[in-house]
Every structure is written in structure tokens, then in C-alpha cells.
PDB file of C-alpha atoms and ligand atoms in Angstrom:
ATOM      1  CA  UNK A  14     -57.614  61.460 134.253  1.00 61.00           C
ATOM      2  CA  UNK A  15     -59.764  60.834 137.461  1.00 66.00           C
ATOM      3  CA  UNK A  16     -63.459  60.035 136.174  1.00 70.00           C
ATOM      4  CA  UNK A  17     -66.142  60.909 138.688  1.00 79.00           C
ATOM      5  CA  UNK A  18     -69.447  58.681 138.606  1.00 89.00           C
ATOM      6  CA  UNK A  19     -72.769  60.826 139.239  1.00 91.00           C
ATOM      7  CA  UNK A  20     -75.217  58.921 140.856  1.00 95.00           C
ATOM      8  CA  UNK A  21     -79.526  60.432 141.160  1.00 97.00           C
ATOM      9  CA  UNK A  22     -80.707  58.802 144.147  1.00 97.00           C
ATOM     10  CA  UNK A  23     -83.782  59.398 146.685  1.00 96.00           C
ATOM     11  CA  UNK A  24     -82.474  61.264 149.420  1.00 97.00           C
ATOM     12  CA  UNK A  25     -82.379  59.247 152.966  1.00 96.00           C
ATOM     13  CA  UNK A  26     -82.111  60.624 156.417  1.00 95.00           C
ATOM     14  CA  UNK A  27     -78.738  60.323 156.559  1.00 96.00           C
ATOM     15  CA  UNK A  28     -78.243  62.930 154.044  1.00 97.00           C
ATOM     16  CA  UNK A  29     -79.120  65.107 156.045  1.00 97.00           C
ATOM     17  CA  UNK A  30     -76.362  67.192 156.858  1.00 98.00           C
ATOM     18  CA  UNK A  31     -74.575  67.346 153.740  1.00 98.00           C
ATOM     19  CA  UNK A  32     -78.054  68.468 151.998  1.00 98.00           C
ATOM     20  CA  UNK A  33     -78.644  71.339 154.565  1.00 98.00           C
ATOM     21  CA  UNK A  34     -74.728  72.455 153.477  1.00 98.00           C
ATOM     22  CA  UNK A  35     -75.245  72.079 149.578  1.00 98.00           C
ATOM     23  CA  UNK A  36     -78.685  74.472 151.155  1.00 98.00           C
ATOM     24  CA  UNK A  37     -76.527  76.818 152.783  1.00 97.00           C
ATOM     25  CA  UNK A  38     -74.245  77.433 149.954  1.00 97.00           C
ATOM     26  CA  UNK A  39     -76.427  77.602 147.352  1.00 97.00           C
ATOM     27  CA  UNK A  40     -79.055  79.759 148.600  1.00 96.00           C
ATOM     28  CA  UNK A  41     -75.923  82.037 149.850  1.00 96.00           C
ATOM     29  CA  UNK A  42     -74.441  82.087 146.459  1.00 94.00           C
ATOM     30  CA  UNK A  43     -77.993  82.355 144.460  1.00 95.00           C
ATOM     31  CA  UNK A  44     -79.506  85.085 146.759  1.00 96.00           C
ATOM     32  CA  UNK A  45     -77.165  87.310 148.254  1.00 95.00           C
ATOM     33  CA  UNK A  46     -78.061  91.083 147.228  1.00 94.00           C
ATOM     34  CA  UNK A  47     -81.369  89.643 145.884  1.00 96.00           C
ATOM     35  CA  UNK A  48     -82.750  88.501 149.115  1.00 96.00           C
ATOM     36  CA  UNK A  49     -82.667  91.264 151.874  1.00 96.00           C
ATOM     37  CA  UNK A  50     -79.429  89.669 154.131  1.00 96.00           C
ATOM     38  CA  UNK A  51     -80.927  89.058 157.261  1.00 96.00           C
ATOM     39  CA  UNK A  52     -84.302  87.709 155.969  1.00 96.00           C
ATOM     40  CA  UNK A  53     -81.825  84.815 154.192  1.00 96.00           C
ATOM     41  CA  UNK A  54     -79.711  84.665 157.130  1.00 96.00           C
ATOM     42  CA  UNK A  55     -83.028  83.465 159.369  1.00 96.00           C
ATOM     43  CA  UNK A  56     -84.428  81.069 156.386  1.00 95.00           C
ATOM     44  CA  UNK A  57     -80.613  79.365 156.268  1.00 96.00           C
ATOM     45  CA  UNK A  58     -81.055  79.071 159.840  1.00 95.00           C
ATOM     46  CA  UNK A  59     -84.026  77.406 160.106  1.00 96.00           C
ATOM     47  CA  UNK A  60     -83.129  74.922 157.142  1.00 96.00           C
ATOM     48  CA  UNK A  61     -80.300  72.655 159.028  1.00 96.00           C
ATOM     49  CA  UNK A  62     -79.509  69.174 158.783  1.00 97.00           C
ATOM     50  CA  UNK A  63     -82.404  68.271 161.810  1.00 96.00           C
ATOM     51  CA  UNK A  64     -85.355  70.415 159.391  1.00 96.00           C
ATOM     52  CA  UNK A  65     -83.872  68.015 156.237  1.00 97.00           C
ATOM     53  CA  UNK A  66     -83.691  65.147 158.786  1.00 96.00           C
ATOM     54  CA  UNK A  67     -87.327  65.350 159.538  1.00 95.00           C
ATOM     55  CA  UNK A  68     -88.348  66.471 155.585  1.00 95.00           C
ATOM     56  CA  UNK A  69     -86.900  62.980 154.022  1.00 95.00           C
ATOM     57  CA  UNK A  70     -88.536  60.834 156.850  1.00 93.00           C
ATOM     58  CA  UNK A  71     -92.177  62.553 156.102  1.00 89.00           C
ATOM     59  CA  UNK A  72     -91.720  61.770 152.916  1.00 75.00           C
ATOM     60  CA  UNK A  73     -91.241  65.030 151.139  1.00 77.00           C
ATOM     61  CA  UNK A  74     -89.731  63.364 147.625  1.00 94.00           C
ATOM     62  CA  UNK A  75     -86.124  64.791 147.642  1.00 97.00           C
ATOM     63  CA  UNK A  76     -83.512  63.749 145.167  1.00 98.00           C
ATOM     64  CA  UNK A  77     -80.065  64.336 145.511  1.00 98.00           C
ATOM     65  CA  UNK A  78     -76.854  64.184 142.952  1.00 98.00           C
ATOM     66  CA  UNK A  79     -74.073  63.020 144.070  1.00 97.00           C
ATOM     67  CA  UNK A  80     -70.731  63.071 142.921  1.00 94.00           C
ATOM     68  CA  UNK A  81     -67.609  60.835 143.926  1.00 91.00           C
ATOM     69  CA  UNK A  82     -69.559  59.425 146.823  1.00 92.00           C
ATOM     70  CA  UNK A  83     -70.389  63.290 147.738  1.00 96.00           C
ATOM     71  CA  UNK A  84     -73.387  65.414 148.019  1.00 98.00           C
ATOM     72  CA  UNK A  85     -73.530  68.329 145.722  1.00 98.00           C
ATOM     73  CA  UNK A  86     -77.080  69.061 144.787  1.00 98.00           C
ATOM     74  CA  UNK A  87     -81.041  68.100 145.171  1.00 98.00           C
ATOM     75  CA  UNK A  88     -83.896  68.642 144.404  1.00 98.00           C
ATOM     76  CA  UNK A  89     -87.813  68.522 146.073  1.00 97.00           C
ATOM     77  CA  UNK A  90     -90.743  67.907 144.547  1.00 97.00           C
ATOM     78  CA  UNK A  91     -94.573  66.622 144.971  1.00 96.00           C
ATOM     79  CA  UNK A  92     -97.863  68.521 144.494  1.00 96.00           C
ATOM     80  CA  UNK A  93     -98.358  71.581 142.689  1.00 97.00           C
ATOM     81  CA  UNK A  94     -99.597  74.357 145.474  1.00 94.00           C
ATOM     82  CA  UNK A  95    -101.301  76.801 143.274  1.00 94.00           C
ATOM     83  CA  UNK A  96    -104.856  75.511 141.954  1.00 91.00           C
ATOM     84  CA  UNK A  97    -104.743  78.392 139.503  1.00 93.00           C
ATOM     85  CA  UNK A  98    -102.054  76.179 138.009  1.00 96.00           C
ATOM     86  CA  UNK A  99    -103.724  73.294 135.681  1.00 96.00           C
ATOM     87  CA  UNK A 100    -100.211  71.003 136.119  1.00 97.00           C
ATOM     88  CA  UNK A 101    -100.198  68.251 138.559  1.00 97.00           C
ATOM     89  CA  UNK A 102     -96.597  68.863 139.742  1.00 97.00           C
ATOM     90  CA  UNK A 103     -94.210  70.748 140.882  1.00 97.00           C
ATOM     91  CA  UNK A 104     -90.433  71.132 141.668  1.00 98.00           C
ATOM     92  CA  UNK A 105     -90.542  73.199 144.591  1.00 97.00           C
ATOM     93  CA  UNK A 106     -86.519  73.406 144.586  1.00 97.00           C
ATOM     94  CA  UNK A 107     -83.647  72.391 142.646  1.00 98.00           C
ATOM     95  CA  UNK A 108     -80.472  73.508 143.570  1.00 98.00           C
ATOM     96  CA  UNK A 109     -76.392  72.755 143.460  1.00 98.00           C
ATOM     97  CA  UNK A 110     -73.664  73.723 145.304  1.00 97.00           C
ATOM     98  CA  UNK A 111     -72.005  76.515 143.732  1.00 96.00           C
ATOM     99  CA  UNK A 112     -69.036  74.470 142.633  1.00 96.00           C
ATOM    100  CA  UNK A 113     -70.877  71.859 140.799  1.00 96.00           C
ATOM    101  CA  UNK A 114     -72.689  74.218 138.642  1.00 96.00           C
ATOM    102  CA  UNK A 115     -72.540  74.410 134.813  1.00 95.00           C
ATOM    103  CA  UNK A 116     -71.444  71.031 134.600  1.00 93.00           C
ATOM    104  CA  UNK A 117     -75.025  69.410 133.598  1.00 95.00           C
ATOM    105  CA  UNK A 118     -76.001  68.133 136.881  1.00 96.00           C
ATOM    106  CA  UNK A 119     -78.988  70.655 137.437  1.00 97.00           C
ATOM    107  CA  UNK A 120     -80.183  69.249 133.948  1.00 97.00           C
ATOM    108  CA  UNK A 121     -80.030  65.443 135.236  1.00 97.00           C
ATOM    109  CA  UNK A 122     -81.771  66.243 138.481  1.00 98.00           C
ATOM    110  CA  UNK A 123     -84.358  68.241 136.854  1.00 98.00           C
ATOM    111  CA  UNK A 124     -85.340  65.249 134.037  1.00 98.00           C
ATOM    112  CA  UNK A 125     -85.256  62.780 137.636  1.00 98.00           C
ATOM    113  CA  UNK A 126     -87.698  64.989 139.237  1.00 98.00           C
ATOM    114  CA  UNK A 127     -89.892  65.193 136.029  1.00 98.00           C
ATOM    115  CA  UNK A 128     -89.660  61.513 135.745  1.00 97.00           C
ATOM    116  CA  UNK A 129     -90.524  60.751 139.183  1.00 97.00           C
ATOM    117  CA  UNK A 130     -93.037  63.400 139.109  1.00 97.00           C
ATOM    118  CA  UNK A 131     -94.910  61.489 136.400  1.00 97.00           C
ATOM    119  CA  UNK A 132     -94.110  57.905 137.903  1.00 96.00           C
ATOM    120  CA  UNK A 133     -96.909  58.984 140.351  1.00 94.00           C
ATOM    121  CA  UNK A 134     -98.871  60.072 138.221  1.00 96.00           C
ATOM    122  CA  UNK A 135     -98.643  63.671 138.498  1.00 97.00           C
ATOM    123  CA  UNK A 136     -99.206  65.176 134.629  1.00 97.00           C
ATOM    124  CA  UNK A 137     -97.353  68.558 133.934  1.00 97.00           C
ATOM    125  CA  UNK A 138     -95.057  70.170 136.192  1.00 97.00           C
ATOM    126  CA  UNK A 139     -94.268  74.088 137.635  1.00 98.00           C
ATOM    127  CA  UNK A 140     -91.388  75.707 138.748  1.00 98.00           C
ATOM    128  CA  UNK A 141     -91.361  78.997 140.804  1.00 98.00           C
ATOM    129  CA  UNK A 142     -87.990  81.058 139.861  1.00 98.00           C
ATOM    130  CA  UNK A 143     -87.402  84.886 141.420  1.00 97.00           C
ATOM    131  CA  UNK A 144     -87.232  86.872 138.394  1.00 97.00           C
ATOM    132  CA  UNK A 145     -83.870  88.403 139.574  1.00 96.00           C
ATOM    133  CA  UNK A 146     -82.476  85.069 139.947  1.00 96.00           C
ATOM    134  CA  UNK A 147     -80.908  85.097 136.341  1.00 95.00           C
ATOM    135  CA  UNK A 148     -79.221  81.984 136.219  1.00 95.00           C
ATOM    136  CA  UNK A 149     -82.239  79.937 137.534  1.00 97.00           C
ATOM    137  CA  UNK A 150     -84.277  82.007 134.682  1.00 97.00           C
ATOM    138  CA  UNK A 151     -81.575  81.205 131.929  1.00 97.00           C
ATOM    139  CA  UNK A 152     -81.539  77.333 133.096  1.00 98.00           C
ATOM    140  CA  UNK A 153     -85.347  77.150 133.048  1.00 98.00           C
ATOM    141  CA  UNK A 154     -85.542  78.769 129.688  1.00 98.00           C
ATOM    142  CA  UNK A 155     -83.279  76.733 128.644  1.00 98.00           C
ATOM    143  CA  UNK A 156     -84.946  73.341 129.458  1.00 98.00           C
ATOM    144  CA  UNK A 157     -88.256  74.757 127.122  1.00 98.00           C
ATOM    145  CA  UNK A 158     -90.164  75.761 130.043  1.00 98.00           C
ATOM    146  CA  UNK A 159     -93.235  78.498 129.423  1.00 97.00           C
ATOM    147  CA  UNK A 160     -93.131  81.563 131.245  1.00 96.00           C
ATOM    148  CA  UNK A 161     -97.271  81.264 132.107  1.00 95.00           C
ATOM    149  CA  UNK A 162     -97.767  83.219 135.868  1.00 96.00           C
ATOM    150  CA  UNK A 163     -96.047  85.512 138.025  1.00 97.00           C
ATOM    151  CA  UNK A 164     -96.396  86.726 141.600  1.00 96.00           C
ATOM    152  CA  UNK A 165     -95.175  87.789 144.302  1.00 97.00           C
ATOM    153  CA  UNK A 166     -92.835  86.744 147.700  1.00 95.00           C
ATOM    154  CA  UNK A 167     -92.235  89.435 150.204  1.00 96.00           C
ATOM    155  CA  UNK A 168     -88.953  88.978 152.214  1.00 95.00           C
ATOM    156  CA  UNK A 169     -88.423  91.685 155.316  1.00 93.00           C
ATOM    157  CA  UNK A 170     -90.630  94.190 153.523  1.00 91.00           C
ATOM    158  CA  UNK A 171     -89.423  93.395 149.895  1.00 95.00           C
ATOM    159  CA  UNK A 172     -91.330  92.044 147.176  1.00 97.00           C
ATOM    160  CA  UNK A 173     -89.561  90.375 144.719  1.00 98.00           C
ATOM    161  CA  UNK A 174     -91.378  88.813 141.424  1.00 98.00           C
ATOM    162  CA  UNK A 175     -91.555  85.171 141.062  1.00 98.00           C
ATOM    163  CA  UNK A 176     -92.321  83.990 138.016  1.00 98.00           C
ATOM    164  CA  UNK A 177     -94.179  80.056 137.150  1.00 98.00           C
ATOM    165  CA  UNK A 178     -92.519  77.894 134.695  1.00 98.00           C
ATOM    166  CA  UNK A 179     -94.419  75.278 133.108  1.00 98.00           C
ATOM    167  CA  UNK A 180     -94.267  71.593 131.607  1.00 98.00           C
ATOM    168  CA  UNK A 181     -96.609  69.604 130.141  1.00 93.00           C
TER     169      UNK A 181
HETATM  170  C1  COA B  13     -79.913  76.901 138.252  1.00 70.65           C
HETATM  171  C2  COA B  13     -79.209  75.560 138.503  1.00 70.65           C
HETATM  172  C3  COA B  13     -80.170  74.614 139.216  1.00 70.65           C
HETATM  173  C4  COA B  13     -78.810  74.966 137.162  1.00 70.65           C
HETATM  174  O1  COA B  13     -78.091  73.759 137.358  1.00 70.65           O
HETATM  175  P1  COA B  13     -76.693  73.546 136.650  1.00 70.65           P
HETATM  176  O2  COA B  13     -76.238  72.182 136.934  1.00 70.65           O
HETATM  177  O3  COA B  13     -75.794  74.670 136.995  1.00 70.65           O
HETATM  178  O4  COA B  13     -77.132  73.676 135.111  1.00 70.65           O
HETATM  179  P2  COA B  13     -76.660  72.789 133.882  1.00 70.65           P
HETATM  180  O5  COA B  13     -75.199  72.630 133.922  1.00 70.65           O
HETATM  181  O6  COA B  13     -77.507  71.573 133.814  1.00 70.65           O
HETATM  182  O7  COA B  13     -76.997  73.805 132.717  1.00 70.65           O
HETATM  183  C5  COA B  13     -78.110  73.733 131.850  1.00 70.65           C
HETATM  184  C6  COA B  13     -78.281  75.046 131.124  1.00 70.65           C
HETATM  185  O8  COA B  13     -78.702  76.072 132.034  1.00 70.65           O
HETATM  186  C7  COA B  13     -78.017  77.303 131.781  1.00 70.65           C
HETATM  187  N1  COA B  13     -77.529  77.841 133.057  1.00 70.65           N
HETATM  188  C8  COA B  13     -77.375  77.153 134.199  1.00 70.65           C
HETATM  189  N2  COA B  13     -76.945  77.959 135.170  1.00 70.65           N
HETATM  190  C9  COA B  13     -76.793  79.172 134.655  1.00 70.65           C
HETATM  191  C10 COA B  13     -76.373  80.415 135.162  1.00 70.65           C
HETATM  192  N3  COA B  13     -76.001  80.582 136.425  1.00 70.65           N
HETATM  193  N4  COA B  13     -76.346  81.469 134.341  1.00 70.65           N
HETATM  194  C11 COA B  13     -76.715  81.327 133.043  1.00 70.65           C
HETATM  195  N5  COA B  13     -77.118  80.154 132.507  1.00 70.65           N
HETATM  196  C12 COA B  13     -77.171  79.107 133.291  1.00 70.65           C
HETATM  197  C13 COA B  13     -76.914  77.022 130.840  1.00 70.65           C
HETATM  198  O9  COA B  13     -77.181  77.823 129.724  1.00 70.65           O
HETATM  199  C14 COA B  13     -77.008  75.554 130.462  1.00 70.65           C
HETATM  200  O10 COA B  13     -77.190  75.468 129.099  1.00 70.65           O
HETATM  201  P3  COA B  13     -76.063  74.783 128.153  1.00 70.65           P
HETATM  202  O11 COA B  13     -75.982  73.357 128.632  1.00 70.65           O
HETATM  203  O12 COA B  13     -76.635  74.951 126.811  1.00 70.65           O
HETATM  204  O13 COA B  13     -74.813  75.551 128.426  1.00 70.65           O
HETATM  205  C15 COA B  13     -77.919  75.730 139.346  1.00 70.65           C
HETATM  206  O14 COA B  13     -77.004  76.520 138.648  1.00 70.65           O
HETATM  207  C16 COA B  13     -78.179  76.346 140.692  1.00 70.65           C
HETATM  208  O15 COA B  13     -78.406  75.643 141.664  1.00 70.65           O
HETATM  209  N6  COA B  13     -78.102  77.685 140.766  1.00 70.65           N
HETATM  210  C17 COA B  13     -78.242  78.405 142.001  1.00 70.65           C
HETATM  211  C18 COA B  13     -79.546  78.192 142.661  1.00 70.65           C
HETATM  212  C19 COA B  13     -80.752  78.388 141.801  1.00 70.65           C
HETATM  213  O16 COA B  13     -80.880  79.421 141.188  1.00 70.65           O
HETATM  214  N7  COA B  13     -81.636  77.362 141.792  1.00 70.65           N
HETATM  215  C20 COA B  13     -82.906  77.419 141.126  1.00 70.65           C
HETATM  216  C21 COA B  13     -83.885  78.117 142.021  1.00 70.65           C
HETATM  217  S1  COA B  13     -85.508  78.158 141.386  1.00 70.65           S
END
């Protein structure tokens, strides 16, 4: 049997590229028929390996798993955005690669981001899910998170419902 080490690390510039593909395929995979296509196809576009390049040297807190020496999920994370919102932090994404899913990894990654989250001090947490992304929904469930906001993201002329996970 071939045992594969997982390793949470902070992300570094050289990343890069291999984060903007575990980007591509997971957003592909997660939002396909939820997003409208060509409203994904430009925010895919826009996210490449020079956009993550310049996101881990400003210091953007990004985590990534890796597995056997490879890249196959991460996650960002700093401020909560929404002052409506009493928690400190938030986990603005989390995502792995399509083929690593269902395996625990997305659990790790989100107790790393929670950790480091509090590390700087940051009390309570949020996490923005699209209501029609059921997996993300299930996962956050899961992990004891309270359904406490909703709103709203327009893509091309379609709103979609988000709805605000919380930690405290
Ligand atoms: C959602 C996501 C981050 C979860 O990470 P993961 O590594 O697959 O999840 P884990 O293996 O740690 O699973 C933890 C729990 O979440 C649930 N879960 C995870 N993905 C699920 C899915 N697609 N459908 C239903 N339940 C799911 C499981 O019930 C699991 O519970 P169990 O351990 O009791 O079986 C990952 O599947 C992913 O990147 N999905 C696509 C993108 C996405 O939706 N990201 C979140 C955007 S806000």
C-alpha cells in the first residue's frame, strides 16, 4: 500500500500555478449549471496563476493542502467583510480539486484556517456558501456551523442566494 503524507502549509508564490488549476477545476466542477457559463468562464479567467502570484505576496493568508508533494486544495482567509456580522473572521474560500474530495481534506483545511484565524486574534469566523451549492451546504452543516444571514450575488443578471455560516 502506497501511503500519501498531507501536509497544511501557508501558501508561497510559487504555488501559484498549481493553486490557480486546483481554482479552475473546482470552481468548474462546483458551479457549472449554478453559475450562468460565461459569467464563470470570465471569473476563471481572471483568477490565473499571475492574480494568485500577486494574492500570496500581498499577504492575503492562503493555505494550501497538499498531497504527495502535490497541490490539491486551499483555502483564504482574513477579515470578516460584512459589519452586520459580529465575528471577527472569515474564510472567504475553501476549496479542493474535485478528485481529492470526500477524503477529509476540506475538514483539515477548514480547522487550519479557524486556527490561524484565531492565532491573530480574530474571534468567530463566517463562511459565505451559494445556497445551490449543496455539497458546500452539507460540508458546512456538517462542521456545526449556524445558518445566521443570507443575501444575495448577481452573476450576468442572476441572483443566486448566499447564505452566512457562522463560528464562534
Ligand atoms: C465542500 C468541500 C470544501 C468539502 O471538502 P471535502 O474535503 O470534500 O470534505 P470532507 O471530506 O472533509 O468532508 C466533511 C463532511 O462534509 C460533507 N461533504 C463534503 N462534500 C460534500 C458533498 N459534495 N456533498 C455532500 N456532502 C459533502 C460530508 O458529509 C463529510 O462528512 P462525513 O465526514 O461525515 O462523511 C469540497 O468538497 C469542495 O471543494 N467542494 C467544491 C467547492 C465548494 O463547494 N467549496 C466551498 C465553497 S463555499
Amino acid at each position: 500500500m502506497k501511503t500519501q503524507t498531507i501536509d497544511i502549509r501557508r501558501a508561497e508564490p510559487k504555488d501559484a500555478a498549481a493553486i490557480a488549476d486546483v481554482h479552475n477545476a473546482s470552481w468548474s466542477g462546483a458551479y457549472a449549471g449554478i453559475i450562468p457559463h460565461k459569467a464563470l468562464t470570465a471569473m476563471l479567467a481572471r483568477r490565473g496563476p499571475q492574480w494568485w502570484s500577486n494574492a500570496i505576496r500581498r499577504a492575503t493568508s492562503v493555505l494550501v493542502a497538499e498531497m504527495g508533494g502535490q497541490i490539491v486544495g486551499y483555502a483564504t482567509f482574513g477579515r470578516n467583510r460584512v459589519r452586520e456580522l459580529a465575528q471577527q473572521g472569515e474564510i472567504y474560500e475553501l476549496y479542493i480539486a474535485p478528485e481529492y474530495q470526500g477524503v477529509g481534506l476540506g475538514s483539515r483545511l477548514f480547522a487550519a484556517a479557524r486556527d490561524a484565524l484565531g492565532r491573530h486574534g480574530l474571534e468567530g469566523l463566517v463562511v459565505w456558501a451559494l445556497e445551490d451549492n449543496g455539497g458546500a451546504v452539507t460540508f458546512y452543516e456538517g462542521l456545526g456551523g449556524r445558518d445566521v444571514a443570507e443575501g444575495v450575488e448577481v452573476f450576468d443578471a442572476k441572483a443566486l442566494k448566499k447564505i452566512a455560516y457562522t463560528w464562534n
